[in-house]
Coordinates of C-alpha atoms in Angstrom, one line a residue:
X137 CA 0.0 0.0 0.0
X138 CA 1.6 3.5 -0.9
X139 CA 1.0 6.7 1.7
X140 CA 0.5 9.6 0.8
X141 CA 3.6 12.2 1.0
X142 CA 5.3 12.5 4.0
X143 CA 3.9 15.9 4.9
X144 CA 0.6 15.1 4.8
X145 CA 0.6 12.2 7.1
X146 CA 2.7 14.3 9.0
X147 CA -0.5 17.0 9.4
X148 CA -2.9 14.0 9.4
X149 CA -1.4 12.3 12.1
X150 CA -0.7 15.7 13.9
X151 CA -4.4 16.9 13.8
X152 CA -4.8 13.5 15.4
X153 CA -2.8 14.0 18.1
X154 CA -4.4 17.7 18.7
X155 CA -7.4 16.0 19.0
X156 CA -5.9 13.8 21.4
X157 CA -4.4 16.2 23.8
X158 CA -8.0 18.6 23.4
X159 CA -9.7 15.2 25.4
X160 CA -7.5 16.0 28.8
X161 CA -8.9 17.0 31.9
X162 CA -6.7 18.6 34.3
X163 CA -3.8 16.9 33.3
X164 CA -5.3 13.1 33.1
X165 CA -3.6 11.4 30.2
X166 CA -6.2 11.2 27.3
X167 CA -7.2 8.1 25.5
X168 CA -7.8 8.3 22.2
X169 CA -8.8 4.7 21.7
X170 CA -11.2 4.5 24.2
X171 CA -12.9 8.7 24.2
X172 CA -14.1 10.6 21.8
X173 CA -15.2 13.4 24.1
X174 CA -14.8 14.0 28.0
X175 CA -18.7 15.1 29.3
X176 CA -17.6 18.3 30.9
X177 CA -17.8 18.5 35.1
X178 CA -16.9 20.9 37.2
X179 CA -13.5 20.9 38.6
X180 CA -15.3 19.9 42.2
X181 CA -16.9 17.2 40.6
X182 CA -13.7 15.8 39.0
X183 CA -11.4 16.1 41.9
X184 CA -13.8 13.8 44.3
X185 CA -14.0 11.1 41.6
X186 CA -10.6 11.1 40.5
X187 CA -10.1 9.3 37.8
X188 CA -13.4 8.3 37.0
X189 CA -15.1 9.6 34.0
X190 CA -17.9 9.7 31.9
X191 CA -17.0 9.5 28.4
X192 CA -19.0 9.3 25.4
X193 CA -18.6 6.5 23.3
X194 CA -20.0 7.8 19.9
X195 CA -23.1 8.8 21.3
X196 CA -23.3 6.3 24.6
X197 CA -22.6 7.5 27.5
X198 CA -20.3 5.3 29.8
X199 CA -18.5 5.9 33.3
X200 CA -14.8 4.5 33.4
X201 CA -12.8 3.4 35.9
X202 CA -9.1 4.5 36.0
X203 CA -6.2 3.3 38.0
X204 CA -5.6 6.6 39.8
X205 CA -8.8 5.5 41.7
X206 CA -7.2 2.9 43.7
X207 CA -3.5 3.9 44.3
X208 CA -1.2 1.3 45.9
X209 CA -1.7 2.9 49.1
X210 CA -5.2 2.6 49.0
X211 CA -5.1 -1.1 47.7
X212 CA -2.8 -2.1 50.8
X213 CA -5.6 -0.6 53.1
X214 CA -8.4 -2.2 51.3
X215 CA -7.3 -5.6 51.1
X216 CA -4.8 -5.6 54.6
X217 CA -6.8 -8.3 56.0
X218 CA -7.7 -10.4 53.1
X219 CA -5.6 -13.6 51.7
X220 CA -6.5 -13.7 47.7
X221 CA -6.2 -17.4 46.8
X222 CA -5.8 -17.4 43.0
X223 CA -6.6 -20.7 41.8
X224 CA -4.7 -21.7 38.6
X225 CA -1.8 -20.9 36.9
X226 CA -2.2 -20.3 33.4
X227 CA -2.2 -17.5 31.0
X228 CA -4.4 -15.4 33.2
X229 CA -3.4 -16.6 36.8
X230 CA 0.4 -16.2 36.0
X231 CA -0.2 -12.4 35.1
X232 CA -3.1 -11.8 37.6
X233 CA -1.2 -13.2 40.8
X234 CA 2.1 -11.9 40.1
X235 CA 0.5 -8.2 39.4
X236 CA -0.4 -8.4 43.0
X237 CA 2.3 -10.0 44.3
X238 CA 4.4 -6.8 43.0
X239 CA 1.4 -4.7 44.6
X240 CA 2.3 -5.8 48.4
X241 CA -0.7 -7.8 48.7
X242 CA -1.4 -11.3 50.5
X243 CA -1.2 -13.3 47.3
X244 CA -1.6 -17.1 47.5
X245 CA -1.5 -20.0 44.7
X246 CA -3.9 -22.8 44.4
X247 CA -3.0 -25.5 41.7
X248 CA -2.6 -29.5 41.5
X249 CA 0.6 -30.6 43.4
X250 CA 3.2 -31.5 41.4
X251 CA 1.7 -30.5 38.0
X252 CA 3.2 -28.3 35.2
X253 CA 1.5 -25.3 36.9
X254 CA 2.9 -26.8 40.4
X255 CA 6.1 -26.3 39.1
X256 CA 5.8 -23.2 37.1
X257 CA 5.0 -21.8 40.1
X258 CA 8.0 -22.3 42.0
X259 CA 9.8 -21.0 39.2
X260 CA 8.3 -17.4 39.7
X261 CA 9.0 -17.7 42.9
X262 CA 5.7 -18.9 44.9
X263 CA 6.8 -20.7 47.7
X264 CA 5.4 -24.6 48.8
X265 CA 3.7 -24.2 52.2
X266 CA 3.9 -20.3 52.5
X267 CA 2.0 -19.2 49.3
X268 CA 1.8 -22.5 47.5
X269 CA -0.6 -24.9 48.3
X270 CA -3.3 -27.5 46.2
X271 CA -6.6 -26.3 45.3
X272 CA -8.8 -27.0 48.1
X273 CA -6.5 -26.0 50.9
X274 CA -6.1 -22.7 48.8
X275 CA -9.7 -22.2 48.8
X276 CA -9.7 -23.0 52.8
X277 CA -7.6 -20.2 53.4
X278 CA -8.7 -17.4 51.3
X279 CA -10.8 -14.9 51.6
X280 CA -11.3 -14.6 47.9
X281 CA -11.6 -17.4 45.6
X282 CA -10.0 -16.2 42.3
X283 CA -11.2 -19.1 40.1
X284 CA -8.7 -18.7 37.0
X285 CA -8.6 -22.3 36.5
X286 CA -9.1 -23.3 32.4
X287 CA -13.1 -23.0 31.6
X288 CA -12.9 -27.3 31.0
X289 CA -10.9 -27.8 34.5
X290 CA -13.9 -25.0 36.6
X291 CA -16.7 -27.6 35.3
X292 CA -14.4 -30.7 36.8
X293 CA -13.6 -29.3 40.2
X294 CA -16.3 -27.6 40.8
X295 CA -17.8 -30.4 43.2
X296 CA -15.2 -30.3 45.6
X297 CA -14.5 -26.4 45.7
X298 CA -18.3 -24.8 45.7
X299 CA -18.7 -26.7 49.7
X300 CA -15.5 -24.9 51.0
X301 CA -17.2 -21.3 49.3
X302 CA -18.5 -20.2 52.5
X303 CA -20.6 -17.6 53.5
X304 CA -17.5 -14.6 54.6
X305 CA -15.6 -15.3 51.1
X306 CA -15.9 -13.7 47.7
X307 CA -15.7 -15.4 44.0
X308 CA -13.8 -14.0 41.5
X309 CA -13.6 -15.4 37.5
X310 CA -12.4 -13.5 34.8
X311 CA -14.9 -15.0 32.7
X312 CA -18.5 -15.4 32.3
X313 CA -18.1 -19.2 30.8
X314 CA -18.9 -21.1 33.6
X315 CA -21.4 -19.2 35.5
X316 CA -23.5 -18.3 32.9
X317 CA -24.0 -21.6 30.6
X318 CA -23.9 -23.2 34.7
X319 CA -26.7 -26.1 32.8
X320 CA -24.0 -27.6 30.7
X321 CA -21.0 -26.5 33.3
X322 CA -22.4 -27.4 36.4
X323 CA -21.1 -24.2 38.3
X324 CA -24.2 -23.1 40.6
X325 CA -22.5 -20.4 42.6
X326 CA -23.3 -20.0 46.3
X327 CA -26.3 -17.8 46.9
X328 CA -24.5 -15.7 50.0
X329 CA -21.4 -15.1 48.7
X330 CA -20.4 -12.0 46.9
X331 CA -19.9 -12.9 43.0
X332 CA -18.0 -10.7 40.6
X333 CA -15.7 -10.9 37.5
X334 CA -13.1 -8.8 36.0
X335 CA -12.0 -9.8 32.5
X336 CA -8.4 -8.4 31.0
X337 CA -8.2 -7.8 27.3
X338 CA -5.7 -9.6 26.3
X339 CA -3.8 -12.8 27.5
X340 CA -2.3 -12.8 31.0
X341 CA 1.1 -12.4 29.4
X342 CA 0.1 -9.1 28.0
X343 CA -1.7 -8.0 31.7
X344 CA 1.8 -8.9 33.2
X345 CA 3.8 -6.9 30.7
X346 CA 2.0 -3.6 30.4
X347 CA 1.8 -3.6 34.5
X348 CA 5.9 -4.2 34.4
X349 CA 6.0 -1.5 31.9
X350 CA 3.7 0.9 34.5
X351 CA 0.7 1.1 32.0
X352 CA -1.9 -1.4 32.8
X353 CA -4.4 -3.2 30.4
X354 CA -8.0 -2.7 29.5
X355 CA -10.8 -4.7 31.5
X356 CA -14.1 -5.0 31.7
X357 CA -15.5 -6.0 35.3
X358 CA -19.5 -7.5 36.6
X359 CA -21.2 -8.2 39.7
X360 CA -23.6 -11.5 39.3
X361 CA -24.3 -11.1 43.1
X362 CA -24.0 -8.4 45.8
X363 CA -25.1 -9.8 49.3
X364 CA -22.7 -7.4 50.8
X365 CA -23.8 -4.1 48.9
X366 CA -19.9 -3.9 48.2
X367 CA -19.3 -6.2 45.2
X368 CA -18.8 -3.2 42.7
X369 CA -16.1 -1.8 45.2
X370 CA -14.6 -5.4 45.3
X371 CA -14.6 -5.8 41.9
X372 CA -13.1 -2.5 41.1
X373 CA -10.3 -2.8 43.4
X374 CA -9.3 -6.5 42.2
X375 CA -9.3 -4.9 38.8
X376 CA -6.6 -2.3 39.9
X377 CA -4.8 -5.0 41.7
X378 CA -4.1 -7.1 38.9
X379 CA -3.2 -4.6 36.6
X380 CA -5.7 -2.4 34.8
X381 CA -5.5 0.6 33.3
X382 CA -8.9 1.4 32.9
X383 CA -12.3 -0.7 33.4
X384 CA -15.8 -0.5 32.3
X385 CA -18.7 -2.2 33.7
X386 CA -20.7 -5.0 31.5
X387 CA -22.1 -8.1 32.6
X388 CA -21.1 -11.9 33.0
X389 CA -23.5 -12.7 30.0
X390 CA -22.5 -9.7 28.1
X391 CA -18.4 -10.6 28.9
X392 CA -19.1 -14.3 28.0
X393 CA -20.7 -14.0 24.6
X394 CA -18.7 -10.8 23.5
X395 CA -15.5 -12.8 24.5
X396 CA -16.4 -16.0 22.7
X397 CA -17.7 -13.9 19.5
X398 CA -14.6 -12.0 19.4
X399 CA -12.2 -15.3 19.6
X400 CA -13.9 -16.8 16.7
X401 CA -14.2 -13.7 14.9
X402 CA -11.7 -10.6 14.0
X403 CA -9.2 -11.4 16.8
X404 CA -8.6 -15.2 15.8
X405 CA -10.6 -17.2 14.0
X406 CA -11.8 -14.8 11.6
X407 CA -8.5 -12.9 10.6
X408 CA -6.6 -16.5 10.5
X409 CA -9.4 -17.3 7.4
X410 CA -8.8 -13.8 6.1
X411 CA -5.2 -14.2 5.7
X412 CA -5.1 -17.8 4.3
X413 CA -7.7 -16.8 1.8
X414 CA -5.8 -14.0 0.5
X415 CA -2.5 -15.7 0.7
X416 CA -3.8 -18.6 -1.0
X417 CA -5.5 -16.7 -4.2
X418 CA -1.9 -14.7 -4.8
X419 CA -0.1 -18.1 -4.3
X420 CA -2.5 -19.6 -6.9
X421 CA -2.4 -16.6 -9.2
X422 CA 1.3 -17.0 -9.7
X423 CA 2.7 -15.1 -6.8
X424 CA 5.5 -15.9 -4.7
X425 CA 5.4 -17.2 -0.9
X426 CA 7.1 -13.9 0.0
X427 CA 5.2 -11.0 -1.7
X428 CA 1.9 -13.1 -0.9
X429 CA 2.9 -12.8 2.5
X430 CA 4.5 -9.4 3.3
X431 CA 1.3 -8.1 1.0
X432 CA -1.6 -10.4 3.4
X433 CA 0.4 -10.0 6.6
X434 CA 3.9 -8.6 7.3
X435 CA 2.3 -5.1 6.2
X436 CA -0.8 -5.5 8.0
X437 CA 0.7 -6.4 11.2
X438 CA 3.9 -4.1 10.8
X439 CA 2.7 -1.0 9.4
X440 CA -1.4 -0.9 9.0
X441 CA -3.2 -2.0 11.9
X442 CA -0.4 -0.7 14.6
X443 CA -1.7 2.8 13.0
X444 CA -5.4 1.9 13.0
X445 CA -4.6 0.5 16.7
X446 CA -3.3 3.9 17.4
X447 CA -5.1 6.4 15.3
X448 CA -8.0 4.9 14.0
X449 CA -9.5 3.4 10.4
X450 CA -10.1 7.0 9.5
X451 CA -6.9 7.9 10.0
X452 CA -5.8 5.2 7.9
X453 CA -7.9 5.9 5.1
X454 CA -6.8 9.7 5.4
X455 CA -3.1 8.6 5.2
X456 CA -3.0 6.0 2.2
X457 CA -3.1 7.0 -1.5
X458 CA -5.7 8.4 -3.7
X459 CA -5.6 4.6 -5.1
X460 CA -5.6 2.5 -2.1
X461 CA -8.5 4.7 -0.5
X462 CA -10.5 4.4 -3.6
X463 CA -10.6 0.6 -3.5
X464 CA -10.6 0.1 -0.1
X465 CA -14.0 2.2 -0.3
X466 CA -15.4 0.4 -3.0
X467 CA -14.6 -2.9 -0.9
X468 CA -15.3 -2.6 2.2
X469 CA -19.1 -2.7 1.8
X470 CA -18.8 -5.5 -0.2
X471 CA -16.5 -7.6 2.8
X472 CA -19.2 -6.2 5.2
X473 CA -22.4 -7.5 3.1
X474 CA -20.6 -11.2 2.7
X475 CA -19.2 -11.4 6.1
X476 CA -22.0 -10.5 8.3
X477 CA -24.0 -13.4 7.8
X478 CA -21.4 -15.7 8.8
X479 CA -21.1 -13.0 12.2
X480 CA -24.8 -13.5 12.7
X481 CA -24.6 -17.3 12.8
X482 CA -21.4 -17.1 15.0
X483 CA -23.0 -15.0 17.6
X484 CA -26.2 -17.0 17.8
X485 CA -24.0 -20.2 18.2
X486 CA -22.3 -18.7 21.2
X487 CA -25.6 -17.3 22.5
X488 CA -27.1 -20.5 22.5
X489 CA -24.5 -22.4 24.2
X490 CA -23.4 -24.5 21.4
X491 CA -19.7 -22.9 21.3
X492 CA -19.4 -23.4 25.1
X493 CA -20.8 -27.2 24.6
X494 CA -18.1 -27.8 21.5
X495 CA -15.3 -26.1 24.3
X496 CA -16.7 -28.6 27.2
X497 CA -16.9 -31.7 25.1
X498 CA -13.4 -31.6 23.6
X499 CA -11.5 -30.1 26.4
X500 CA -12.6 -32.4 28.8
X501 CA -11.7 -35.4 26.8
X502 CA -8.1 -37.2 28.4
X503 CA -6.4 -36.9 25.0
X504 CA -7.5 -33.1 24.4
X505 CA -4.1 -31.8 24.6
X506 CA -2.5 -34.8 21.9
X507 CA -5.6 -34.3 19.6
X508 CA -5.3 -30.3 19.7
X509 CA -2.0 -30.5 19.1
X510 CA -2.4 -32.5 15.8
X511 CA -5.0 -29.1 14.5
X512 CA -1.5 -26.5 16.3
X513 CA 0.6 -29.0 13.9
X514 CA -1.4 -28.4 11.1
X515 CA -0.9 -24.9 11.2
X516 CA 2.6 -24.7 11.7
X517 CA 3.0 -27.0 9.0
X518 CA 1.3 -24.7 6.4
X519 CA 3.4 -22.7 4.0
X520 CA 2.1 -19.1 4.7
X521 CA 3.6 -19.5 8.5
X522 CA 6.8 -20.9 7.2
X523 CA 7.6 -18.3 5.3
X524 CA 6.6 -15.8 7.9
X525 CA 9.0 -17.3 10.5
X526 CA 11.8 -16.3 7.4
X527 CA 10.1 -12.9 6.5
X528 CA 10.3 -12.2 10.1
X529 CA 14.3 -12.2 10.1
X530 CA 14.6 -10.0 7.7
X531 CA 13.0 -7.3 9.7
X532 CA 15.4 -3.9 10.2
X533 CA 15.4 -4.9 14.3
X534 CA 16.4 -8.8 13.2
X535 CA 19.5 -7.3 11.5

C-alpha cells in the first residue's frame, strides 16, 4: 500500500494528536482509543471522583474506571486483612497473581501438586507451604476465591471447591463461561457469597507486561451477586490489583458471549481465514510465498493496523493513496455485506450455548491436549507460517 507524501501524514497524524491532547482533563492522560469526548464536570466534581469519567462513546454514554482511583496505598488498606487465593496458573493466573504480588498484597496459589502449573510456580517464585498450596486448601484459606482455572478444569472441580465457598468469602472469574452456561457447566455459585468478574483484554502475558512497563491493560468487570452491597467496590479494586488501566462495567452474559464472538471472529478465527484466503488466491495466481505474504500479513501487522490500533481506520484511510483509499472504499461494503451473515450465525451459536458445549466436550476429553496439538501442527506445518518465521528475520530490528 503507498502513503500519501510524508507531509501530509505528518498534518494528518498531527491533527490526530491535537485531537488527542483537546480530550485531557486537568492533566489526566487522554485516550484516544477509548474517548471521543470527556462530558464536561466541574473541577469539584472531578477532583472527588478522581479518575473516573464519563466519556461518550459515539453517542453512549459510559463511566470508566481508571487506575488513579485505587492507588497502591489505597489497595494495601483495602485488602490488609484479606488472603486472595488465585486458583490456577495459566495465562491469566500467572499475570493476575504476580501483578499483586508486586502490589504488596497477601497473594496465594492454588494449583494440582506437582503439576506443570505446580512447578511453574515455584519457578516465579511462589513458595510450597507459604504461598503454594493444592486447590482445596487454597480455597480453605482465602478470603477470595480467584477461580482462574481453564473453563474445561472450573466444570471438573467444581464439586469439591463450591462446599468450601463459604458464607464470609468472595468469588472471582475472569470470565463469564462457567457461571452463565452453569446447565452444561455445572457451576451453581453460592447464593451468600459476593460474585464478581473482571475480565483483561488480552492474554495474561500481555496483563503482566503492560503492568511491568507501568501502564496497565484494558478490563471489563460485573457483579452477578451483591449480598454485601460492596461487590462493585470489590470488583473494582481487584481490577486495579491485577493490573488495569482502565475498566468498564458490562455483565457476566455480556463478557461471555462478547468474549467467545470476538475469539472466533476478528481477533482469531476470523482474521486466521482472512489471511489464508488471500495468501492462497496470490499463491494460486502466480505469486511468490514472500510478496503473498509481506502483501496479506507482514504489512498488516507491521505498518497498518499498529496505526489503526493507534489512530483509528479513518486515519488510515486519510493517510494511504488516492488509489488504495478508492478501493478500499469500494470494498469494504462488499467484505461487510458477505461477512455479516457468517457473524450473525457465529454469535447466535455462542448465545445458545453451542460454542461453550463444543469447548466442554473436547476439552474435557483425556487426549484433548494430543488431539489439539495435531490441528496446532497443522498450522505450523502450512506454507504461509513458514515463510513468515523467514520474513520475520529480515525485519530492520532482526538485523
Amino acid at each position: 500500500m503507498m502513503f500519501r507524501n510524508t507531509t501530509a501524514a505528518r498534518r494528518s497524524a498531527s491533527a490526530v494528536a491535537k485531537r488527542a491532547l483537546s480530550t485531557k482533563v486537568l492533566g489526566a492522560a487522554a485516550r484516544p482509543t477509548i474517548a471521543s469526548r470527556v462530558v464536561t464536570k466541574t473541577t469539584a466534581q472531578i477532583a472527588a471522583t478522581r479518575g473516573i469519567k464519563n466519556i461518550n462513546f459515539g453517542g453512549v454514554e459510559e463511566v470508566v474506571h481508571e487506575r488513579s482511583d485505587w492507588p497502591r496505598e489505597k489497595l494495601l488498606e483495602y485488602f490488609k486483612n484479606d488472603t486472595l487465593a488465585l486458583i490456577g496458573y495459566g495465562s491469566q493466573g500467572y499475570g493476575q497473581g504476580l501483578n499483586m504480588r508486586d502490589n504488596g498484597l497477601n497473594v496465594i496459589i492454588g494449583v494440582r501438586k506437582n503439576g506443570a502449573s505446580w512447578k511453574a510456580a515455584i519457578e516465579d517464585g511462589w513458595v510450597p507451604g507459604e504461598n503454594l498450596f493444592d486447590v482445596n486448601e487454597a480455597v480453605t484459606r482465602g478470603t477470595y476465591v480467584m477461580n482462574l482455572l481453564s473453563d474445561a478444569a472450573q466444570s471438573e472441580t467444581w464439586e469439591s471447591i463450591k462446599p468450601l465457598i463459604t458464607p464470609e468469602k468472595t468469588l472471582y472469574f475472569s470470565h463469564g463461561f462457567s457461571v452463565i452456561f452453569k446447565d452444561l457447566t455445572k457451576v451453581e455459585t453460592p447464593k451468600d457469597v459476593d460474585v464478581i468478574l473482571v475480565a483483561p483484554k488480552g492474554s495474561g502475558r500481555t496483563v503482566r507486561s503492560l503492568f511491568k512497563e507501568g501502564r496497565g491493560i484494558n478490563s471489563s468487570f460485573a457483579v452477578f451477586n451483591d449480598v454485601t452491597g460492596k461487590a462493585q467496590e470489590k470488583a473494582l479494586a481487584l481490577a486495579i490489583a491485577v493490573g488495569s488501566g482502565y475498566v468498564y462495567e458490562t455483565t457476566f452474559e455480556k463478557e461471555v458471549v462478547s468474549d467467545l464472538y470476538g475469539e472466533r471472529g476478528c481477533l482469531m478465527g476470523g482474521i486466521h481465514g482472512m489471511f489464508l484466503a488471500q495468501y492462497e488466491v496470490l499463491r494460486e495466481n502466480g505469486h511468490s510465498p514472500s510478496e503473498a505474504f509481506n502483501e496479506t500479513v507482514e504489512e498488516a501487522t507491521q505498518s497498518l493496523y499498529p496505526l489503526i490500533g493507534k489512530y483509528g481506520m479513518d486515519y488510515m484511510y486519510d493517510a494511504c493513496s488516492t488509489t488504495a483509499r478508492r478501493g478500499a472504499l469500494d470494498w469494504y461494503p462488499i467484505f461487510k455485506d458477505a461477512l455479516k451473515p457468517v457473524f450473525q450465525d457465529l454469535y447466535e451459536s455462542v448465545r445458545n450455548g453451542s460454542e461453550t458445549q463444543r469447548s466442554l466436550d473436547f476439552n474435557s476429553q483425556p487426549d484433548y491436549r494430543s488431539k489439539l496439538a495435531e490441528e496446532l501442527d497443522i498450522i505450523h506445518d502450512m506454507e504461509i507460517w513458514k515463510v513468515g518465521k523467514e520474513v520475520r528475520k529480515l525485519r530492520p530490528e532482526n538485523n
